[in-house]
Tab-separated table of C-alpha atoms and ligand atoms in Angstrom:
chain	number	residue	atom	x	y	z
A	1	MET	CA	59.252	175.154	135.088
A	2	ALA	CA	57.868	172.871	132.375
A	3	GLY	CA	60.477	172.353	129.697
A	4	ALA	CA	63.037	174.473	131.549
A	5	GLY	CA	65.618	171.746	131.124
A	6	THR	CA	65.082	171.438	127.386
A	7	VAL	CA	67.491	173.204	125.113
A	8	ALA	CA	65.697	175.671	122.862
A	9	GLY	CA	65.348	174.453	119.318
A	10	ALA	CA	66.868	171.050	120.034
A	11	GLY	CA	64.900	168.188	118.600
A	12	SER	CA	61.273	168.812	119.342
A	13	GLY	CA	60.130	167.513	115.960
A	14	PRO	CA	60.267	163.859	114.907
A	15	GLY	CA	63.525	162.722	113.382
A	16	ALA	CA	65.487	165.720	114.653
A	17	GLU	CA	69.061	164.667	115.356
A	18	VAL	CA	69.783	165.695	118.904
A	19	PRO	CA	73.335	164.766	119.940
A	20	ALA	CA	73.463	162.124	122.664
A	21	VAL	CA	75.715	164.375	124.728
A	22	GLN	CA	76.765	167.973	124.533
A	23	LEU	CA	79.097	169.733	126.945
A	24	ASP	CA	79.470	173.491	126.710
A	25	HIS	CA	82.356	175.176	128.532
A	26	VAL	CA	82.159	172.863	131.534
A	27	VAL	CA	84.302	173.831	134.529
A	28	ARG	CA	84.680	171.703	137.689
A	29	ARG	CA	87.116	172.945	140.319
A	30	PHE	CA	88.283	171.260	143.502
A	31	ASN	CA	89.765	173.730	146.008
A	32	ASP	CA	90.196	176.288	143.236
A	33	ARG	CA	92.104	173.823	141.066
A	34	PRO	CA	90.230	172.972	137.874
A	35	ALA	CA	89.776	169.238	137.270
A	36	LEU	CA	87.737	170.135	134.177
A	37	ASP	CA	88.843	173.382	132.625
A	38	ASP	CA	86.432	174.665	129.964
A	39	ILE	CA	85.432	171.371	128.330
A	40	SER	CA	83.228	171.481	125.247
A	41	LEU	CA	82.378	168.319	123.325
A	42	THR	CA	79.606	166.619	121.390
A	43	LEU	CA	78.863	162.903	121.124
A	44	GLY	CA	76.740	162.107	118.093
A	45	ARG	CA	74.175	159.316	118.259
A	46	GLY	CA	75.687	155.924	117.614
A	47	GLU	CA	79.261	157.168	117.906
A	48	ILE	CA	81.995	155.359	119.798
A	49	VAL	CA	84.323	157.989	121.200
A	50	GLY	CA	87.514	157.266	123.094
A	51	LEU	CA	88.460	159.688	125.857
A	52	ILE	CA	92.062	159.120	126.760
A	53	GLY	CA	94.267	160.749	129.339
A	54	ARG	CA	96.797	160.008	132.019
A	55	SER	CA	95.891	159.439	135.641
A	56	GLY	CA	94.586	162.693	137.149
A	57	ALA	CA	93.655	164.204	133.776
A	58	GLY	CA	90.005	164.564	134.854
A	59	LYS	CA	88.409	161.508	133.177
A	60	SER	CA	86.411	160.280	136.155
A	61	THR	CA	85.314	163.816	137.031
A	62	LEU	CA	83.990	164.146	133.495
A	63	ILE	CA	82.024	160.896	133.842
A	64	ARG	CA	80.541	162.033	137.150
A	65	CYS	CA	79.411	165.291	135.539
A	66	LEU	CA	77.900	163.335	132.647
A	67	ASN	CA	75.775	161.078	134.813
A	68	GLY	CA	74.793	163.805	137.237
A	69	LEU	CA	76.721	162.457	140.239
A	70	ASP	CA	78.690	165.709	140.253
A	71	ARG	CA	77.805	169.180	139.046
A	72	PRO	CA	80.064	171.610	137.242
A	73	GLN	CA	80.484	175.139	138.633
A	74	ALA	CA	80.098	176.556	135.140
A	75	GLY	CA	78.909	175.411	131.743
A	76	ARG	CA	76.153	173.097	130.569
A	77	VAL	CA	75.825	169.321	130.424
A	78	VAL	CA	73.136	168.408	127.899
A	79	ILE	CA	72.018	164.772	127.621
A	80	ASP	CA	69.692	163.993	124.716
A	81	GLY	CA	68.568	167.618	124.573
A	82	THR	CA	68.055	168.008	128.332
A	83	ASP	CA	70.337	170.358	130.261
A	84	ILE	CA	71.016	168.365	133.428
A	85	SER	CA	73.308	170.905	135.112
A	86	THR	CA	70.337	172.655	136.719
A	87	LEU	CA	67.962	169.701	137.294
A	88	SER	CA	66.842	168.666	140.778
A	89	GLU	CA	67.929	165.230	142.022
A	90	GLN	CA	64.418	163.944	141.371
A	91	ALA	CA	64.240	165.333	137.848
A	92	LEU	CA	67.641	163.747	137.152
A	93	ASN	CA	66.459	160.183	137.730
A	94	PRO	CA	64.785	159.564	134.354
A	95	VAL	CA	67.851	161.012	132.597
A	96	ARG	CA	70.196	158.834	134.656
A	97	ARG	CA	68.224	155.785	133.600
A	98	ARG	CA	69.184	156.538	130.022
A	99	ILE	CA	72.881	156.316	130.892
A	100	GLY	CA	74.482	152.894	131.386
A	101	MET	CA	77.814	152.527	133.175
A	102	ILE	CA	80.439	149.814	133.151
A	103	PHE	CA	83.418	149.833	135.487
A	104	GLN	CA	86.926	148.490	135.834
A	105	HIS	CA	85.949	146.310	138.810
A	106	PHE	CA	82.536	145.325	137.422
A	107	ASN	CA	80.619	146.362	140.611
A	108	LEU	CA	78.390	143.258	140.655
A	109	LEU	CA	76.514	142.329	143.839
A	110	SER	CA	78.165	139.152	145.096
A	111	ALA	CA	75.148	137.911	147.081
A	112	LYS	CA	72.890	138.049	144.023
A	113	THR	CA	72.797	135.710	141.035
A	114	VAL	CA	73.770	136.814	137.559
A	115	ALA	CA	70.085	137.120	136.574
A	116	GLU	CA	69.312	139.160	139.711
A	117	ASN	CA	72.239	141.490	139.015
A	118	VAL	CA	71.060	142.133	135.473
A	119	ALA	CA	67.449	142.534	136.644
A	120	LEU	CA	68.308	145.123	139.293
A	121	PRO	CA	67.960	148.291	137.205
A	122	LEU	CA	64.672	146.963	135.812
A	123	LYS	CA	63.384	146.288	139.333
A	124	ILE	CA	64.310	149.837	140.360
A	125	ALA	CA	62.498	151.156	137.274
A	126	GLY	CA	59.380	149.234	138.351
A	127	VAL	CA	59.290	146.699	135.508
A	128	ALA	CA	56.965	143.786	136.384
A	129	ARG	CA	58.584	140.463	137.259
A	130	ALA	CA	57.578	138.484	134.174
A	131	ALA	CA	58.689	141.229	131.772
A	132	ARG	CA	61.884	141.614	133.813
A	133	MET	CA	62.796	137.935	133.542
A	134	LYS	CA	62.110	137.888	129.818
A	135	ARG	CA	64.329	140.910	129.277
A	136	VAL	CA	67.089	139.471	131.477
A	137	MET	CA	67.205	136.303	129.387
A	138	GLU	CA	67.380	138.347	126.169
A	139	LEU	CA	70.270	140.345	127.603
A	140	LEU	CA	72.135	137.251	128.794
A	141	ASP	CA	71.696	135.818	125.305
A	142	LEU	CA	73.084	139.018	123.816
A	143	VAL	CA	76.260	138.789	125.916
A	144	GLY	CA	76.560	135.028	125.388
A	145	LEU	CA	75.997	133.944	128.997
A	146	ALA	CA	72.440	132.582	129.030
A	147	ASP	CA	73.717	129.436	130.774
A	148	LYS	CA	75.026	131.462	133.748
A	149	ALA	CA	71.703	132.976	134.823
A	150	ASN	CA	71.752	131.204	138.193
A	151	ALA	CA	75.477	131.438	138.848
A	152	TYR	CA	76.985	133.881	141.345
A	153	PRO	CA	79.599	136.465	140.346
A	154	ALA	CA	82.352	134.647	142.261
A	155	GLN	CA	81.911	131.676	139.911
A	156	LEU	CA	82.687	133.783	136.830
A	157	SER	CA	85.914	134.835	135.118
A	158	GLY	CA	86.778	138.530	134.791
A	159	GLY	CA	85.610	138.621	131.195
A	160	GLN	CA	82.310	136.941	132.110
A	161	LYS	CA	81.799	139.427	134.966
A	162	GLN	CA	82.266	142.312	132.561
A	163	ARG	CA	79.756	140.740	130.150
A	164	ILE	CA	77.267	140.666	132.998
A	165	GLY	CA	78.164	144.287	133.765
A	166	ILE	CA	77.379	145.145	130.143
A	167	ALA	CA	74.067	143.218	130.223
A	168	ARG	CA	73.087	145.087	133.396
A	169	ALA	CA	74.045	148.450	131.860
A	170	LEU	CA	71.950	147.674	128.770
A	171	ALA	CA	68.886	146.529	130.724
A	172	PRO	CA	67.106	149.923	130.825
A	173	GLU	CA	67.803	150.447	127.089
A	174	PRO	CA	70.164	153.359	127.595
A	175	LEU	CA	70.929	156.019	125.054
A	176	LEU	CA	74.501	156.314	126.257
A	177	LEU	CA	76.995	153.840	127.671
A	178	LEU	CA	79.845	155.208	129.772
A	179	SER	CA	82.794	152.896	130.179
A	180	ASP	CA	85.321	153.863	132.868
A	181	GLU	CA	88.442	151.747	132.266
A	182	ALA	CA	86.168	148.735	131.701
A	183	THR	CA	88.943	146.591	130.258
A	184	SER	CA	91.818	147.766	132.470
A	185	ALA	CA	91.543	144.741	134.785
A	186	LEU	CA	91.396	142.207	131.932
A	187	ASP	CA	94.093	140.372	129.983
A	188	PRO	CA	94.614	141.336	126.307
A	189	GLU	CA	92.590	138.438	124.883
A	190	THR	CA	89.608	139.055	127.152
A	191	THR	CA	89.896	142.789	126.467
A	192	GLN	CA	89.598	141.997	122.778
A	193	GLN	CA	86.429	139.937	123.361
A	194	ILE	CA	84.813	142.668	125.444
A	195	LEU	CA	85.667	145.320	122.836
A	196	THR	CA	84.173	143.107	120.118
A	197	LEU	CA	80.986	142.749	122.176
A	198	LEU	CA	80.786	146.521	122.656
A	199	LYS	CA	81.262	147.075	118.927
A	200	ASP	CA	78.419	144.596	118.195
A	201	VAL	CA	76.171	146.307	120.724
A	202	ASN	CA	76.973	149.685	119.174
A	203	ARG	CA	76.054	148.379	115.722
A	204	GLN	CA	72.952	146.427	116.748
A	205	LEU	CA	71.440	148.976	119.105
A	206	GLY	CA	72.858	152.222	117.725
A	207	LEU	CA	74.110	152.918	121.238
A	208	THR	CA	76.436	155.878	121.829
A	209	ILE	CA	79.527	154.772	123.748
A	210	LEU	CA	82.100	156.876	125.587
A	211	MET	CA	85.188	154.760	126.306
A	212	ILE	CA	87.307	156.275	129.042
A	213	THR	CA	90.733	154.744	129.149
A	214	HIS	CA	94.417	155.376	129.633
A	215	GLU	CA	95.236	152.791	126.932
A	216	MET	CA	95.592	153.923	123.336
A	217	GLU	CA	95.277	150.263	122.316
A	218	VAL	CA	91.634	150.267	123.476
A	219	VAL	CA	90.965	153.456	121.509
A	220	ARG	CA	92.669	151.975	118.468
A	221	GLN	CA	90.517	148.860	118.505
A	222	ILE	CA	87.101	150.362	119.074
A	223	ALA	CA	86.730	154.127	118.779
A	224	HIS	CA	85.639	156.119	115.750
A	225	ARG	CA	86.923	159.331	117.258
A	226	VAL	CA	89.327	160.181	120.060
A	227	LEU	CA	89.555	163.042	122.537
A	228	VAL	CA	92.780	163.531	124.454
A	229	LEU	CA	92.341	164.985	127.935
A	230	ASP	CA	95.260	166.578	129.754
A	231	ALA	CA	95.034	168.545	133.007
A	232	GLY	CA	91.299	169.077	132.539
A	233	ARG	CA	91.502	170.285	128.951
A	234	ILE	CA	90.893	168.588	125.615
A	235	VAL	CA	94.249	169.059	123.942
A	236	GLU	CA	93.570	167.055	120.812
A	237	GLU	CA	90.656	165.427	119.028
A	238	GLY	CA	89.817	163.836	115.706
A	239	PRO	CA	89.291	160.548	113.874
A	240	VAL	CA	91.426	157.860	115.513
A	241	ALA	CA	93.515	157.098	112.437
A	242	LYS	CA	94.348	160.769	111.955
A	243	VAL	CA	95.337	161.388	115.568
A	244	LEU	CA	97.431	158.216	115.677
A	245	ALA	CA	99.125	159.059	112.403
A	246	SER	CA	99.982	162.648	113.217
A	247	PRO	CA	99.685	163.436	116.920
A	248	GLN	CA	99.918	167.177	117.550
A	249	THR	CA	100.757	167.246	121.256
A	250	ASP	CA	103.375	165.658	123.519
A	251	THR	CA	100.587	164.194	125.653
A	252	THR	CA	99.189	162.289	122.676
A	253	ARG	CA	102.644	161.204	121.589
A	254	SER	CA	103.407	159.811	125.030
A	255	LEU	CA	100.048	157.979	125.160
A	256	LEU	CA	100.866	156.505	121.754
A	257	ARG	CA	104.198	155.183	122.859
A	258	GLY	CA	102.914	151.728	123.733
A	259	LEU	CA	101.311	151.335	120.315
A	260	SER	CA	104.211	151.888	117.962
A	261	PRO	CA	107.110	149.499	117.796
A	262	VAL	CA	110.239	150.825	119.510
A	263	LEU	CA	113.760	149.743	118.718
A	264	PRO	CA	115.029	146.936	120.937
A	265	ALA	CA	117.748	148.036	123.367
A	266	ASP	CA	120.561	146.187	121.564
A	267	LEU	CA	119.833	148.050	118.316
A	268	LEU	CA	119.365	151.357	120.114
A	269	ALA	CA	122.790	150.966	121.730
A	270	GLN	CA	124.468	150.674	118.326
A	271	ILE	CA	123.185	153.978	116.895
A	272	ALA	CA	125.989	156.523	116.572
A	273	PRO	CA	126.453	159.975	114.925
A	274	GLU	CA	128.716	158.318	112.314
A	275	GLY	CA	128.804	154.804	110.884
A	276	ASP	CA	128.407	152.484	107.896
A	277	GLN	CA	124.704	152.824	107.224
A	278	ALA	CA	122.062	155.467	107.878
A	279	LEU	CA	119.148	154.310	110.053
A	280	ILE	CA	115.773	155.911	109.416
A	281	ARG	CA	112.402	155.637	111.117
A	282	VAL	CA	109.361	155.783	108.838
A	283	ASP	CA	105.740	156.130	110.023
A	284	VAL	CA	103.051	155.040	107.595
A	285	TYR	CA	99.292	154.934	107.665
A	286	GLY	CA	96.300	154.567	105.391
A	287	PRO	CA	96.116	152.889	101.988
A	288	ASP	CA	99.666	154.095	101.246
A	289	ALA	CA	101.094	152.071	104.105
A	290	ARG	CA	101.194	148.888	102.050
A	291	ARG	CA	102.764	150.468	98.980
A	292	PRO	CA	106.193	149.235	98.015
A	293	LEU	CA	108.654	151.554	99.734
A	294	LEU	CA	111.938	149.744	99.563
A	295	ALA	CA	112.321	149.566	95.774
A	296	GLY	CA	112.274	153.374	95.526
A	297	VAL	CA	114.853	153.639	98.274
A	298	GLU	CA	117.144	151.098	96.636
A	299	ALA	CA	116.876	152.901	93.304
A	300	ILE	CA	118.416	155.955	94.987
A	301	THR	CA	121.084	154.299	97.138
A	302	GLY	CA	122.034	151.467	94.793
A	303	GLN	CA	122.070	149.213	97.861
A	304	PRO	CA	119.409	146.936	99.351
A	305	ALA	CA	117.676	148.565	102.315
A	306	ARG	CA	117.148	146.328	105.336
A	307	LEU	CA	114.110	146.296	107.579
A	308	LEU	CA	115.631	146.149	111.085
A	309	HIS	CA	112.451	146.430	113.112
A	310	GLY	CA	108.839	147.577	112.927
A	311	GLY	CA	105.273	146.530	112.339
A	312	LEU	CA	101.833	147.405	111.044
A	313	ASN	CA	98.662	147.603	113.121
A	314	ASP	CA	95.033	147.990	112.144
A	315	VAL	CA	93.253	151.265	112.965
A	316	GLN	CA	89.591	151.313	111.954
A	317	GLY	CA	90.421	149.095	108.999
A	318	GLU	CA	93.472	151.105	107.905
A	319	PRO	CA	97.052	149.984	108.344
A	320	TYR	CA	99.149	152.090	110.677
A	321	GLY	CA	102.742	151.395	111.495
A	322	ARG	CA	106.361	152.219	111.999
A	323	LEU	CA	109.429	150.802	110.249
A	324	PHE	CA	113.128	151.074	111.023
A	325	LEU	CA	115.282	150.822	107.906
A	326	ALA	CA	119.056	150.571	107.485
A	327	LEU	CA	119.826	152.134	104.110
A	328	GLY	CA	122.969	150.271	103.068
A	329	THR	CA	124.890	153.540	102.676
A	330	ALA	CA	126.064	156.464	104.793
A	331	ASP	CA	126.286	158.857	101.839
A	332	LYS	CA	124.768	162.184	102.931
A	333	ASP	CA	123.445	163.170	99.474
A	334	LYS	CA	121.796	159.785	98.944
A	335	LEU	CA	120.304	159.984	102.424
A	336	ALA	CA	118.851	163.434	101.669
A	337	ALA	CA	117.411	162.095	98.400
A	338	VAL	CA	115.795	159.147	100.191
A	339	VAL	CA	114.222	161.447	102.793
A	340	ALA	CA	112.920	163.749	100.050
A	341	LYS	CA	111.458	160.774	98.174
A	342	LEU	CA	109.749	159.194	101.214
A	343	LYS	CA	108.470	162.395	102.824
A	344	PRO	CA	105.344	162.739	100.647
A	345	GLU	CA	104.601	158.986	100.860
A	346	THR	CA	104.784	158.654	104.660
A	347	THR	CA	103.350	160.463	107.676
A	348	ALA	CA	106.729	161.008	109.314
A	349	ILE	CA	110.333	160.219	108.603
A	350	GLU	CA	113.339	160.743	110.822
A	351	VAL	CA	117.050	160.012	110.466
A	352	LEU	CA	118.035	158.381	113.755
A	353	GLY	CA	121.787	158.114	113.105
A	354	TYR	CA	124.152	155.438	111.789
A	355	VAL	CA	124.681	151.784	112.529
A	356	PRO	CA	127.450	149.287	111.662
A	357	ALA	CA	126.975	147.294	108.435
A	358	ASN	CA	126.745	144.050	110.394
A	359	VAL	CA	123.998	145.197	112.762
B	401	ADP	N1	86.467	164.793	145.212
B	401	ADP	C1	87.618	165.393	144.897
B	401	ADP	N2	88.202	166.274	145.755
B	401	ADP	C2	89.347	166.896	145.465
B	401	ADP	N3	90.022	166.732	144.313
B	401	ADP	C3	89.515	165.867	143.409
B	401	ADP	C4	88.290	165.157	143.650
B	401	ADP	N4	88.032	164.371	142.581
B	401	ADP	C5	89.034	164.572	141.707
B	401	ADP	N5	89.925	165.472	142.198
B	401	ADP	C6	91.132	165.957	141.500
B	401	ADP	O1	90.782	166.269	140.167
B	401	ADP	C7	91.792	165.847	139.271
B	401	ADP	C8	91.211	164.880	138.238
B	401	ADP	O2	90.855	163.653	138.883
B	401	ADP	P1	90.109	162.459	138.132
B	401	ADP	O3	88.922	162.999	137.440
B	401	ADP	O4	89.883	161.368	139.121
B	401	ADP	O5	91.215	162.014	137.074
B	401	ADP	P2	91.358	160.650	136.211
B	401	ADP	O6	90.082	159.892	136.320
B	401	ADP	O7	91.685	161.110	134.828
B	401	ADP	O8	92.512	159.903	136.802
B	401	ADP	C9	92.904	165.246	140.109
B	401	ADP	O9	93.863	166.246	140.349
B	401	ADP	C10	92.196	164.868	141.393
B	401	ADP	O10	93.074	164.910	142.475
B	402	MG	MG1	89.721	157.893	136.899
């Protein structure tokens, strides 16, 4: 059986780039209903990948298949070159140790101190006490909580608990960190701090991170690449900026809804099929997003265009946003000329209708 779990040709020589994770045609059914329906994906070393999907899409099932807590009925789950789908429980243990997990509800042991929580995986791995304590202090330093070593979880804020969760996950020097909704129980500011910490850890340690979330905002802030899961299938994937800028499926569009500005209700109520001024929605992203748009529009209409609503966000260092413009005219030919002019300069443009001049 020696080497039976090793994928042929994958990374036997030094320096060979074996992906951190590879899934090939993974199927997991519950009562004949597929929770994972032919999933294939690769996570490169050092990548941060966002896996986003609505409740019931199959995210947690995917995580359980990745860390060997569940087994697919078909397909292969390959972690660092080892096919774990056929490994015995015992043979799985060393692979599991290379996978760190962080959770929505932190899962800290309340009767143990912070240092004891972080030390736990090292104790299980048989690391001697002195080495364990040294490593625990390094990890607490890394997450900025060295002064809390002797505190108990109940004495910590949510953000501090998640930092401890991250320190514990990093203790065995994992290859892969799985995050299952790790920021879903935190407020936006704390979420931001945790995402910054994860980005630092990714950069410093070259750790591969799979961020499972239902929030596109989390993906926007941290991921290099995004996979959209819907009913057990990957329906869309690509670099975050590209998927955000031109979503191809309704699932992605609905997950994006919270990210883009939407018209306030009072403005929405004033849109009609006829009126004084055309109202257009313009989506922009990339270096072009900050180009002057309005001057070109005004040159066509002869009227100042007004920005009624909108905003720009940052996606992996690129601006991404949505603007609502009232054009100052209802003239159909001018409107068509404006749309033709803006189309090549924007990712999407839509005429929403007409609004009164005094809106
Ligand atoms: N142990 C189980 N037994 C039966 N059905 C399950 C089980 N685990 C998950 N499912 C089903 O699989 C689908 C995906 O669930 P899950 O992976 O938890 O989704 P998510 O984490 O995206 O919300 C759901 O329809 C769920 O009801
Ligand atoms: Mg889940």
